[in-house]
Amino acid sequence: MSALEIQNIRKTYGAVETLKGIDISLESGEFLVLLGSSGCGKSTLLNIIAGLAEASGGDIRIGGRSILGVHPKDRDIAMVFQSYALYPNLSVHRNIGFGLEMRKVPAAERERAVQETAKLLQIENLLDRKPGQLSGGQRQRVAIGRALVRKPQVFLFDEPLSNLDAKLRMETRTELKRLHQMLGTTIVYVTHDQIEAMTLATRIAVMRNGRIEQLGTPEEVYDHPATLYVAGFVGSPPMNVLDGVVTGEGVQLDGGAVIALPVRLKNVVAAGRRVKLGVRPEALRLVGETADHRVLDVEIEVVELTGPELVVTGRVSGQRVTACLPPRTKLTVGMKQAFTFDEDALHLFDAETELALG
Ligand SMILES: Nc1ncnc2c1ncn2[C@@H]1O[C@H](COP(=O)(O)OP(=O)(O)OP(=O)(O)O)[C@@H](O)[C@H]1O
Ligand SMILES: [Mg+2]
């Protein structure tokens, strides 16, 4: 039985349909990330699961039972928000234990749960402090602790790291992953940060305009994006997209070279079809001694060393291309450089439907 079943969930505000039928079935222990740009409906979906918003249609089941009519506090769900509203006058200890206090859990049991949670989050030494005496990252841990302590069936997180600075965000992300691996809880986590999605998720649901564009493991979404939108959203820098047309030889880029198609794609696209050819920046490498038949002749315009890699931007027959190369690669602005890539790295999308081909 699924731990969490989201069935054809719809939400309309007046005439606007914000969620257009969302279906997701989660196994116990999954870490689902809802990934999408601002306004696509991520928080709306999360709030419906939590009971903070009402669905206009569809059903949500936990352990096989519909929860739509169930009061939020009886749903066995805990939610952590972006702005973690802690009680400023209560100690960290009481902030964490507050939900248990409200549920009239006996003091001894409560104490044990708070201590155990604090230990898990490594904030035992902060229990006597007030939220105002904590850093942003510590406050976020307390907010997570407040959710953890209740041991709910499902955790919901709405952009819990977005208020933290870059370094702290990374640390807390690792911490969350460790917690999930240790506790094996079922999590639904909202973010618009694709790195967070890639690193945390067991599965990612890429959302766009109230729909799920693709639902799959991080590897599936990254290696086999189902649409041009997903290809552009997951991965940084984003996948290169080159316009062209299918010919007998392969894909003729607009105003440029012909790129041979791998066997897996040869028979799925008819000649004359307008396509977009995708190749990730990290899949590009300098042409070697052996003859390569997938070559992009790039005029280099910008070279940026980020530290771990050299990001090179240029043009191939007028179309922009980015490559991520080893940091010591010797390239300078103005030079022409031939790049190549493996056939597995080649993605093809229909120019009209923007769906992946093959
Ligand atoms: N109470 C409301 N009344 C009318 N429209 C709403 C309401 N709440 C949300 N919306 C609209 O629904 C859409 C989805 O909002 P939602 O908050 O779910 O987006 P989101 O994906 O969480 O975005 P963000 O990343 O910015 O938080 C938006 O266009 C928003 O304006
Ligand atoms: Mg939101």
PDB file of N, CA, C and O in Angstrom, residues 176-218:
ATOM      1  N   LEU A 176      19.755  17.139   6.363  1.00  0.00           N
ATOM      2  CA  LEU A 176      18.423  16.607   6.054  1.00  0.00           C
ATOM      3  C   LEU A 176      18.512  15.235   5.401  1.00  0.00           C
ATOM      4  O   LEU A 176      17.742  14.339   5.701  1.00  0.00           O
ATOM      5  N   LYS A 177      19.486  15.103   4.523  1.00  0.00           N
ATOM      6  CA  LYS A 177      19.659  13.837   3.823  1.00  0.00           C
ATOM      7  C   LYS A 177      20.054  12.745   4.817  1.00  0.00           C
ATOM      8  O   LYS A 177      19.551  11.629   4.778  1.00  0.00           O
ATOM      9  N   ARG A 178      20.947  13.114   5.728  1.00  0.00           N
ATOM     10  CA  ARG A 178      21.378  12.169   6.756  1.00  0.00           C
ATOM     11  C   ARG A 178      20.176  11.745   7.616  1.00  0.00           C
ATOM     12  O   ARG A 178      19.983  10.558   7.886  1.00  0.00           O
ATOM     13  N   LEU A 179      19.374  12.724   8.004  1.00  0.00           N
ATOM     14  CA  LEU A 179      18.191  12.439   8.823  1.00  0.00           C
ATOM     15  C   LEU A 179      17.244  11.486   8.095  1.00  0.00           C
ATOM     16  O   LEU A 179      16.733  10.536   8.675  1.00  0.00           O
ATOM     17  N   HIS A 180      17.037  11.772   6.822  1.00  0.00           N
ATOM     18  CA  HIS A 180      16.122  10.931   6.058  1.00  0.00           C
ATOM     19  C   HIS A 180      16.649   9.515   5.941  1.00  0.00           C
ATOM     20  O   HIS A 180      15.922   8.541   6.105  1.00  0.00           O
ATOM     21  N   GLN A 181      17.954   9.380   5.709  1.00  0.00           N
ATOM     22  CA  GLN A 181      18.542   8.047   5.591  1.00  0.00           C
ATOM     23  C   GLN A 181      18.443   7.291   6.913  1.00  0.00           C
ATOM     24  O   GLN A 181      18.263   6.086   6.952  1.00  0.00           O
ATOM     25  N   MET A 182      18.565   8.032   8.000  1.00  0.00           N
ATOM     26  CA  MET A 182      18.527   7.410   9.320  1.00  0.00           C
ATOM     27  C   MET A 182      17.110   7.016   9.714  1.00  0.00           C
ATOM     28  O   MET A 182      16.886   5.937  10.250  1.00  0.00           O
ATOM     29  N   LEU A 183      16.162   7.927   9.480  1.00  0.00           N
ATOM     30  CA  LEU A 183      14.805   7.714   9.989  1.00  0.00           C
ATOM     31  C   LEU A 183      13.894   7.016   8.974  1.00  0.00           C
ATOM     32  O   LEU A 183      12.906   6.402   9.346  1.00  0.00           O
ATOM     33  N   GLY A 184      14.241   7.135   7.695  1.00  0.00           N
ATOM     34  CA  GLY A 184      13.430   6.488   6.658  1.00  0.00           C
ATOM     35  C   GLY A 184      11.999   6.998   6.586  1.00  0.00           C
ATOM     36  O   GLY A 184      11.087   6.261   6.229  1.00  0.00           O
ATOM     37  N   THR A 185      11.796   8.275   6.907  1.00  0.00           N
ATOM     38  CA  THR A 185      10.444   8.817   6.881  1.00  0.00           C
ATOM     39  C   THR A 185      10.037   9.193   5.455  1.00  0.00           C
ATOM     40  O   THR A 185      10.881   9.381   4.589  1.00  0.00           O
ATOM     41  N   THR A 186       8.747   9.323   5.256  1.00  0.00           N
ATOM     42  CA  THR A 186       8.221   9.742   3.960  1.00  0.00           C
ATOM     43  C   THR A 186       8.167  11.265   3.934  1.00  0.00           C
ATOM     44  O   THR A 186       7.619  11.879   4.841  1.00  0.00           O
ATOM     45  N   ILE A 187       8.763  11.845   2.906  1.00  0.00           N
ATOM     46  CA  ILE A 187       8.894  13.305   2.850  1.00  0.00           C
ATOM     47  C   ILE A 187       8.406  13.844   1.510  1.00  0.00           C
ATOM     48  O   ILE A 187       8.701  13.267   0.465  1.00  0.00           O
ATOM     49  N   VAL A 188       7.667  14.948   1.580  1.00  0.00           N
ATOM     50  CA  VAL A 188       7.384  15.727   0.367  1.00  0.00           C
ATOM     51  C   VAL A 188       8.005  17.097   0.588  1.00  0.00           C
ATOM     52  O   VAL A 188       7.729  17.759   1.590  1.00  0.00           O
ATOM     53  N   TYR A 189       8.848  17.515  -0.335  1.00  0.00           N
ATOM     54  CA  TYR A 189       9.714  18.658  -0.134  1.00  0.00           C
ATOM     55  C   TYR A 189       9.606  19.588  -1.343  1.00  0.00           C
ATOM     56  O   TYR A 189       9.793  19.146  -2.481  1.00  0.00           O
ATOM     57  N   VAL A 190       9.290  20.836  -1.091  1.00  0.00           N
ATOM     58  CA  VAL A 190       9.109  21.800  -2.180  1.00  0.00           C
ATOM     59  C   VAL A 190      10.349  22.669  -2.349  1.00  0.00           C
ATOM     60  O   VAL A 190      10.879  23.179  -1.366  1.00  0.00           O
ATOM     61  N   THR A 191      10.797  22.827  -3.559  1.00  0.00           N
ATOM     62  CA  THR A 191      11.904  23.757  -3.817  1.00  0.00           C
ATOM     63  C   THR A 191      11.883  24.203  -5.275  1.00  0.00           C
ATOM     64  O   THR A 191      11.270  23.561  -6.124  1.00  0.00           O
ATOM     65  N   HIS A 192      12.538  25.336  -5.561  1.00  0.00           N
ATOM     66  CA  HIS A 192      12.751  25.676  -6.966  1.00  0.00           C
ATOM     67  C   HIS A 192      14.234  25.544  -7.297  1.00  0.00           C
ATOM     68  O   HIS A 192      14.677  25.910  -8.376  1.00  0.00           O
ATOM     69  N   ASP A 193      14.985  24.963  -6.347  1.00  0.00           N
ATOM     70  CA  ASP A 193      16.432  24.786  -6.519  1.00  0.00           C
ATOM     71  C   ASP A 193      16.710  23.368  -7.025  1.00  0.00           C
ATOM     72  O   ASP A 193      16.501  22.387  -6.311  1.00  0.00           O
ATOM     73  N   GLN A 194      17.179  23.286  -8.265  1.00  0.00           N
ATOM     74  CA  GLN A 194      17.344  21.961  -8.864  1.00  0.00           C
ATOM     75  C   GLN A 194      18.472  21.156  -8.223  1.00  0.00           C
ATOM     76  O   GLN A 194      18.446  19.928  -8.254  1.00  0.00           O
ATOM     77  N   ILE A 195      19.457  21.839  -7.630  1.00  0.00           N
ATOM     78  CA  ILE A 195      20.526  21.095  -6.946  1.00  0.00           C
ATOM     79  C   ILE A 195      19.955  20.406  -5.703  1.00  0.00           C
ATOM     80  O   ILE A 195      20.241  19.241  -5.424  1.00  0.00           O
ATOM     81  N   GLU A 196      19.129  21.149  -4.962  1.00  0.00           N
ATOM     82  CA  GLU A 196      18.460  20.537  -3.811  1.00  0.00           C
ATOM     83  C   GLU A 196      17.649  19.327  -4.242  1.00  0.00           C
ATOM     84  O   GLU A 196      17.682  18.274  -3.606  1.00  0.00           O
ATOM     85  N   ALA A 197      16.931  19.494  -5.346  1.00  0.00           N
ATOM     86  CA  ALA A 197      16.099  18.394  -5.839  1.00  0.00           C
ATOM     87  C   ALA A 197      16.959  17.193  -6.208  1.00  0.00           C
ATOM     88  O   ALA A 197      16.684  16.066  -5.799  1.00  0.00           O
ATOM     89  N   MET A 198      18.028  17.435  -6.950  1.00  0.00           N
ATOM     90  CA  MET A 198      18.886  16.336  -7.399  1.00  0.00           C
ATOM     91  C   MET A 198      19.525  15.610  -6.221  1.00  0.00           C
ATOM     92  O   MET A 198      19.644  14.390  -6.230  1.00  0.00           O
ATOM     93  N   THR A 199      19.965  16.361  -5.215  1.00  0.00           N
ATOM     94  CA  THR A 199      20.725  15.735  -4.139  1.00  0.00           C
ATOM     95  C   THR A 199      19.835  15.053  -3.103  1.00  0.00           C
ATOM     96  O   THR A 199      20.241  14.060  -2.509  1.00  0.00           O
ATOM     97  N   LEU A 200      18.638  15.577  -2.875  1.00  0.00           N
ATOM     98  CA  LEU A 200      17.812  15.052  -1.785  1.00  0.00           C
ATOM     99  C   LEU A 200      16.823  13.973  -2.227  1.00  0.00           C
ATOM    100  O   LEU A 200      16.540  13.042  -1.480  1.00  0.00           O
ATOM    101  N   ALA A 201      16.306  14.102  -3.424  1.00  0.00           N
ATOM    102  CA  ALA A 201      15.129  13.315  -3.800  1.00  0.00           C
ATOM    103  C   ALA A 201      15.428  11.854  -4.063  1.00  0.00           C
ATOM    104  O   ALA A 201      16.497  11.497  -4.558  1.00  0.00           O
ATOM    105  N   THR A 202      14.466  10.993  -3.717  1.00  0.00           N
ATOM    106  CA  THR A 202      14.449   9.662  -4.315  1.00  0.00           C
ATOM    107  C   THR A 202      13.677   9.754  -5.634  1.00  0.00           C
ATOM    108  O   THR A 202      13.976   9.061  -6.591  1.00  0.00           O
ATOM    109  N   ARG A 203      12.673  10.669  -5.668  1.00  0.00           N
ATOM    110  CA  ARG A 203      12.023  10.982  -6.932  1.00  0.00           C
ATOM    111  C   ARG A 203      11.715  12.472  -7.006  1.00  0.00           C
ATOM    112  O   ARG A 203      11.438  13.103  -5.988  1.00  0.00           O
ATOM    113  N   ILE A 204      11.776  12.996  -8.217  1.00  0.00           N
ATOM    114  CA  ILE A 204      11.487  14.414  -8.447  1.00  0.00           C
ATOM    115  C   ILE A 204      10.222  14.524  -9.294  1.00  0.00           C
ATOM    116  O   ILE A 204      10.072  13.792 -10.279  1.00  0.00           O
ATOM    117  N   ALA A 205       9.322  15.418  -8.883  1.00  0.00           N
ATOM    118  CA  ALA A 205       8.192  15.769  -9.746  1.00  0.00           C
ATOM    119  C   ALA A 205       8.453  17.181 -10.245  1.00  0.00           C
ATOM    120  O   ALA A 205       8.424  18.128  -9.472  1.00  0.00           O
ATOM    121  N   VAL A 206       8.762  17.301 -11.528  1.00  0.00           N
ATOM    122  CA  VAL A 206       8.977  18.634 -12.093  1.00  0.00           C
ATOM    123  C   VAL A 206       7.608  19.197 -12.457  1.00  0.00           C
ATOM    124  O   VAL A 206       6.877  18.599 -13.243  1.00  0.00           O
ATOM    125  N   MET A 207       7.249  20.323 -11.831  1.00  0.00           N
ATOM    126  CA  MET A 207       5.932  20.915 -12.052  1.00  0.00           C
ATOM    127  C   MET A 207       6.029  22.146 -12.934  1.00  0.00           C
ATOM    128  O   MET A 207       7.025  22.855 -12.912  1.00  0.00           O
ATOM    129  N   ARG A 208       4.967  22.355 -13.706  1.00  0.00           N
ATOM    130  CA  ARG A 208       4.895  23.537 -14.566  1.00  0.00           C
ATOM    131  C   ARG A 208       3.434  23.884 -14.770  1.00  0.00           C
ATOM    132  O   ARG A 208       2.665  23.013 -15.188  1.00  0.00           O
ATOM    133  N   ASN A 209       3.066  25.103 -14.438  1.00  0.00           N
ATOM    134  CA  ASN A 209       1.686  25.569 -14.645  1.00  0.00           C
ATOM    135  C   ASN A 209       0.631  24.608 -14.119  1.00  0.00           C
ATOM    136  O   ASN A 209      -0.332  24.303 -14.805  1.00  0.00           O
ATOM    137  N   GLY A 210       0.823  24.098 -12.904  1.00  0.00           N
ATOM    138  CA  GLY A 210      -0.212  23.271 -12.297  1.00  0.00           C
ATOM    139  C   GLY A 210      -0.264  21.840 -12.771  1.00  0.00           C
ATOM    140  O   GLY A 210      -1.209  21.114 -12.483  1.00  0.00           O
ATOM    141  N   ARG A 211       0.764  21.437 -13.532  1.00  0.00           N
ATOM    142  CA  ARG A 211       0.827  20.045 -14.009  1.00  0.00           C
ATOM    143  C   ARG A 211       2.179  19.460 -13.677  1.00  0.00           C
ATOM    144  O   ARG A 211       3.138  20.187 -13.470  1.00  0.00           O
ATOM    145  N   ILE A 212       2.228  18.120 -13.662  1.00  0.00           N
ATOM    146  CA  ILE A 212       3.523  17.469 -13.530  1.00  0.00           C
ATOM    147  C   ILE A 212       4.078  17.228 -14.924  1.00  0.00           C
ATOM    148  O   ILE A 212       3.456  16.559 -15.749  1.00  0.00           O
ATOM    149  N   GLU A 213       5.240  17.799 -15.151  1.00  0.00           N
ATOM    150  CA  GLU A 213       5.855  17.684 -16.474  1.00  0.00           C
ATOM    151  C   GLU A 213       6.616  16.347 -16.575  1.00  0.00           C
ATOM    152  O   GLU A 213       6.626  15.712 -17.607  1.00  0.00           O
ATOM    153  N   GLN A 214       7.245  15.945 -15.476  1.00  0.00           N
ATOM    154  CA  GLN A 214       7.927  14.648 -15.434  1.00  0.00           C
ATOM    155  C   GLN A 214       8.068  14.212 -13.989  1.00  0.00           C
ATOM    156  O   GLN A 214       8.334  15.019 -13.098  1.00  0.00           O
ATOM    157  N   LEU A 215       7.877  12.902 -13.765  1.00  0.00           N
ATOM    158  CA  LEU A 215       8.037  12.325 -12.435  1.00  0.00           C
ATOM    159  C   LEU A 215       9.017  11.167 -12.559  1.00  0.00           C
ATOM    160  O   LEU A 215       8.774  10.222 -13.294  1.00  0.00           O
ATOM    161  N   GLY A 216      10.148  11.269 -11.866  1.00  0.00           N
ATOM    162  CA  GLY A 216      11.139  10.200 -11.990  1.00  0.00           C
ATOM    163  C   GLY A 216      12.264  10.364 -10.995  1.00  0.00           C
ATOM    164  O   GLY A 216      12.299  11.341 -10.248  1.00  0.00           O
ATOM    165  N   THR A 217      13.181   9.403 -10.975  1.00  0.00           N
ATOM    166  CA  THR A 217      14.350   9.506 -10.103  1.00  0.00           C
ATOM    167  C   THR A 217      15.212  10.662 -10.616  1.00  0.00           C
ATOM    168  O   THR A 217      15.090  11.059 -11.778  1.00  0.00           O
ATOM    169  N   PRO A 218      16.099  11.186  -9.761  1.00  0.00           N
ATOM    170  CA  PRO A 218      16.992  12.252 -10.236  1.00  0.00           C
ATOM    171  C   PRO A 218      17.756  11.846 -11.494  1.00  0.00           C
ATOM    172  O   PRO A 218      17.899  12.643 -12.429  1.00  0.00           O
TER     173      PRO A 218
END
